[in-house]
PDB file of C-alpha atoms in Angstrom:
ATOM      1  CA  ALA A 212      -0.154   0.218  -0.138  1.00  0.00           C
ATOM      2  CA  THR A 213       2.756   2.262   0.880  1.00  0.00           C
ATOM      3  CA  SER A 214       4.481   2.277  -2.244  1.00  0.00           C
ATOM      4  CA  TYR A 215       1.294   2.191  -4.447  1.00  0.00           C
ATOM      5  CA  ASN A 216       0.516   6.020  -2.215  1.00  0.00           C
ATOM      6  CA  ASN A 217       3.867   6.541  -2.878  1.00  0.00           C
ATOM      7  CA  ILE A 218       3.838   6.176  -6.750  1.00  0.00           C
ATOM      8  CA  GLY A 219       0.381   8.148  -6.383  1.00  0.00           C
ATOM      9  CA  GLY A 220       1.803  11.257  -4.751  1.00  0.00           C
ATOM     10  CA  VAL A 221       4.814  11.480  -7.608  1.00  0.00           C
ATOM     11  CA  LEU A 222       2.303  10.980 -10.699  1.00  0.00           C
ATOM     12  CA  SER A 223       0.426  13.805  -8.769  1.00  0.00           C
ATOM     13  CA  VAL A 224       2.758  16.326  -8.292  1.00  0.00           C
ATOM     14  CA  LYS A 225       3.849  15.534 -12.306  1.00  0.00           C
ATOM     15  CA  GLY A 226       0.203  16.711 -13.035  1.00  0.00           C
ATOM     16  CA  ASN A 227      -0.906  12.515 -13.916  1.00  0.00           C
ATOM     17  CA  TYR A 228      -3.942  12.714 -11.604  1.00  0.00           C
ATOM     18  CA  ASP A 229      -5.527   9.479 -13.669  1.00  0.00           C
ATOM     19  CA  GLU A 230      -2.560   7.937 -12.686  1.00  0.00           C
ATOM     20  CA  ALA A 231      -2.327   8.868  -9.280  1.00  0.00           C
ATOM     21  CA  LEU A 232      -6.369   8.319  -8.404  1.00  0.00           C
ATOM     22  CA  VAL A 233      -6.005   4.543  -9.929  1.00  0.00           C
ATOM     23  CA  MET A 234      -2.686   4.261  -7.085  1.00  0.00           C
ATOM     24  CA  HIS A 235      -4.267   6.102  -4.499  1.00  0.00           C
ATOM     25  CA  ARG A 236      -7.437   4.119  -4.960  1.00  0.00           C
ATOM     26  CA  LYS A 237      -4.985   0.901  -5.231  1.00  0.00           C
ATOM     27  CA  ALA A 238      -3.781   1.837  -1.771  1.00  0.00           C
ATOM     28  CA  LEU A 239      -7.443   2.385   0.048  1.00  0.00           C
ATOM     29  CA  ALA A 240      -8.042  -1.090  -1.116  1.00  0.00           C
ATOM     30  CA  ILE A 241      -5.573  -2.956   0.676  1.00  0.00           C
ATOM     31  CA  ARG A 242      -5.344  -0.972   3.465  1.00  0.00           C
ATOM     32  CA  GLU A 243      -9.293  -1.708   3.989  1.00  0.00           C
ATOM     33  CA  SER A 244      -8.258  -5.328   3.750  1.00  0.00           C
ATOM     34  CA  VAL A 245      -5.507  -5.637   5.671  1.00  0.00           C
ATOM     35  CA  LEU A 246      -6.086  -2.528   8.028  1.00  0.00           C
ATOM     36  CA  GLY A 247      -9.557  -2.056   8.286  1.00  0.00           C
ATOM     37  CA  VAL A 248     -12.078   0.859   7.259  1.00  0.00           C
ATOM     38  CA  ASN A 249     -10.999   2.277  10.853  1.00  0.00           C
ATOM     39  CA  HIS A 250      -7.575   3.305  10.327  1.00  0.00           C
ATOM     40  CA  GLU A 251      -5.716   6.672  10.792  1.00  0.00           C
ATOM     41  CA  SER A 252      -3.547   5.004   7.458  1.00  0.00           C
ATOM     42  CA  THR A 253      -6.736   4.385   5.896  1.00  0.00           C
ATOM     43  CA  ALA A 254      -7.675   8.072   5.938  1.00  0.00           C
ATOM     44  CA  ILE A 255      -4.605   8.566   4.743  1.00  0.00           C
ATOM     45  CA  SER A 256      -5.810   7.106   1.390  1.00  0.00           C
ATOM     46  CA  TYR A 257      -8.931   9.265   1.605  1.00  0.00           C
ATOM     47  CA  ASN A 258      -7.242  12.450   2.034  1.00  0.00           C
ATOM     48  CA  ASN A 259      -4.857  11.247  -1.065  1.00  0.00           C
ATOM     49  CA  ILE A 260      -7.893  10.153  -3.566  1.00  0.00           C
ATOM     50  CA  GLY A 261     -10.207  13.727  -1.934  1.00  0.00           C
ATOM     51  CA  GLU A 262      -6.749  16.004  -2.922  1.00  0.00           C
ATOM     52  CA  VAL A 263      -7.250  14.531  -6.273  1.00  0.00           C
ATOM     53  CA  LEU A 264     -10.087  14.493  -6.889  1.00  0.00           C
ATOM     54  CA  ARG A 265     -10.238  18.330  -6.105  1.00  0.00           C
ATOM     55  CA  VAL A 266      -7.700  19.592  -8.542  1.00  0.00           C
ATOM     56  CA  LYS A 267      -9.083  17.929 -10.796  1.00  0.00           C
ATOM     57  CA  GLY A 268     -11.779  19.496 -10.254  1.00  0.00           C
ATOM     58  CA  ASN A 269     -14.339  16.723  -9.009  1.00  0.00           C
ATOM     59  CA  TYR A 270     -15.532  18.275  -5.943  1.00  0.00           C
ATOM     60  CA  ASP A 271     -18.067  16.774  -4.546  1.00  0.00           C
ATOM     61  CA  GLU A 272     -16.211  12.987  -4.493  1.00  0.00           C
ATOM     62  CA  ALA A 273     -13.852  14.913  -3.144  1.00  0.00           C
ATOM     63  CA  LEU A 274     -16.022  16.562  -0.560  1.00  0.00           C
ATOM     64  CA  VAL A 275     -17.278  12.458  -0.093  1.00  0.00           C
ATOM     65  CA  MET A 276     -12.942  11.113   0.433  1.00  0.00           C
ATOM     66  CA  HIS A 277     -12.461  14.265   2.344  1.00  0.00           C
ATOM     67  CA  ARG A 278     -15.636  13.657   5.199  1.00  0.00           C
ATOM     68  CA  LYS A 279     -14.603   9.799   5.631  1.00  0.00           C
ATOM     69  CA  ALA A 280     -11.061  10.747   6.497  1.00  0.00           C
ATOM     70  CA  LEU A 281     -12.322  13.088   9.032  1.00  0.00           C
ATOM     71  CA  ALA A 282     -14.906  10.654  10.434  1.00  0.00           C
ATOM     72  CA  ILE A 283     -12.075   7.870  11.092  1.00  0.00           C
ATOM     73  CA  ARG A 284      -9.190  10.910  12.319  1.00  0.00           C
ATOM     74  CA  GLU A 285     -12.235  11.753  14.895  1.00  0.00           C
ATOM     75  CA  SER A 286     -12.773   8.348  15.504  1.00  0.00           C
ATOM     76  CA  VAL A 287      -9.109   6.757  15.571  1.00  0.00           C
ATOM     77  CA  LEU A 288      -6.955   9.892  16.964  1.00  0.00           C
ATOM     78  CA  GLY A 289      -9.294  12.275  18.481  1.00  0.00           C
ATOM     79  CA  VAL A 290     -10.950  16.151  17.770  1.00  0.00           C
ATOM     80  CA  ASN A 291      -7.535  17.402  19.110  1.00  0.00           C
ATOM     81  CA  HIS A 292      -5.300  16.309  16.897  1.00  0.00           C
ATOM     82  CA  GLU A 293      -3.212  17.879  13.795  1.00  0.00           C
ATOM     83  CA  SER A 294      -4.431  15.269  11.420  1.00  0.00           C
ATOM     84  CA  THR A 295      -7.982  16.261  12.695  1.00  0.00           C
ATOM     85  CA  ALA A 296      -6.959  19.402  11.569  1.00  0.00           C
ATOM     86  CA  ILE A 297      -5.680  18.138   8.541  1.00  0.00           C
ATOM     87  CA  SER A 298      -8.793  17.024   7.433  1.00  0.00           C
ATOM     88  CA  TYR A 299     -10.524  20.074   8.241  1.00  0.00           C
ATOM     89  CA  ASN A 300      -8.933  22.812   6.691  1.00  0.00           C
ATOM     90  CA  ASN A 301      -9.269  19.693   3.287  1.00  0.00           C
ATOM     91  CA  ILE A 302     -12.596  20.006   4.242  1.00  0.00           C
ATOM     92  CA  GLY A 303     -13.099  23.669   4.148  1.00  0.00           C
ATOM     93  CA  GLU A 304     -11.241  24.363   0.825  1.00  0.00           C
ATOM     94  CA  VAL A 305     -13.361  22.053  -1.397  1.00  0.00           C
ATOM     95  CA  LEU A 306     -16.307  24.090  -0.304  1.00  0.00           C
ATOM     96  CA  ARG A 307     -14.342  27.141  -0.714  1.00  0.00           C
ATOM     97  CA  VAL A 308     -14.469  26.580  -3.979  1.00  0.00           C
ATOM     98  CA  LYS A 309     -17.729  25.350  -4.062  1.00  0.00           C
ATOM     99  CA  GLY A 310     -18.674  28.893  -3.174  1.00  0.00           C
ATOM    100  CA  ASN A 311     -20.396  26.989   0.483  1.00  0.00           C
ATOM    101  CA  TYR A 312     -18.772  29.828   2.892  1.00  0.00           C
ATOM    102  CA  ASP A 313     -21.003  29.881   5.860  1.00  0.00           C
ATOM    103  CA  GLU A 314     -19.293  25.795   6.047  1.00  0.00           C
ATOM    104  CA  VAL A 315     -16.033  26.779   5.276  1.00  0.00           C
ATOM    105  CA  LEU A 316     -15.556  29.564   7.829  1.00  0.00           C
ATOM    106  CA  ILE A 317     -17.778  26.540   9.867  1.00  0.00           C
ATOM    107  CA  VAL A 318     -15.021  24.064   9.333  1.00  0.00           C
ATOM    108  CA  HIS A 319     -11.962  25.645   8.951  1.00  0.00           C
ATOM    109  CA  ARG A 320     -12.398  27.885  12.976  1.00  0.00           C
ATOM    110  CA  LYS A 321     -12.844  24.124  14.401  1.00  0.00           C
ATOM    111  CA  ALA A 322      -9.191  23.865  12.850  1.00  0.00           C
ATOM    112  CA  LEU A 323      -7.782  26.479  14.396  1.00  0.00           C
ATOM    113  CA  ALA A 324      -9.198  25.533  17.983  1.00  0.00           C
ATOM    114  CA  VAL A 325      -7.171  22.265  17.609  1.00  0.00           C
ATOM    115  CA  LEU A 326      -3.913  23.957  16.218  1.00  0.00           C
ATOM    116  CA  GLU A 327      -4.084  26.871  19.120  1.00  0.00           C
ATOM    117  CA  LEU A 328      -3.958  24.169  21.455  1.00  0.00           C
TER     118      LEU A 328
END
């Protein structure tokens, strides 16, 4: 899973988003199978897929992925963890490009509250 994840990251940096998604989805499938759905590494895969989808302009799908990552992180790491704050920020960025500014403020304030601890 780690190798698929790393290859996906490099492909994403190179702008090969479709190939990156394939790699990140393979990593996700392995992580769900081996580690289970409720694991931080699984959340990382959801996050990475969400970021690639955001860059591609697939905002609704990106939001679904980022919310899955957030749910796992809140459950596994707690609401006051830096990785949970990253998920709040990523959701905020997707909502911002969708024009949902009231929701953007809510999630960015949640992230800020965590990071100020």
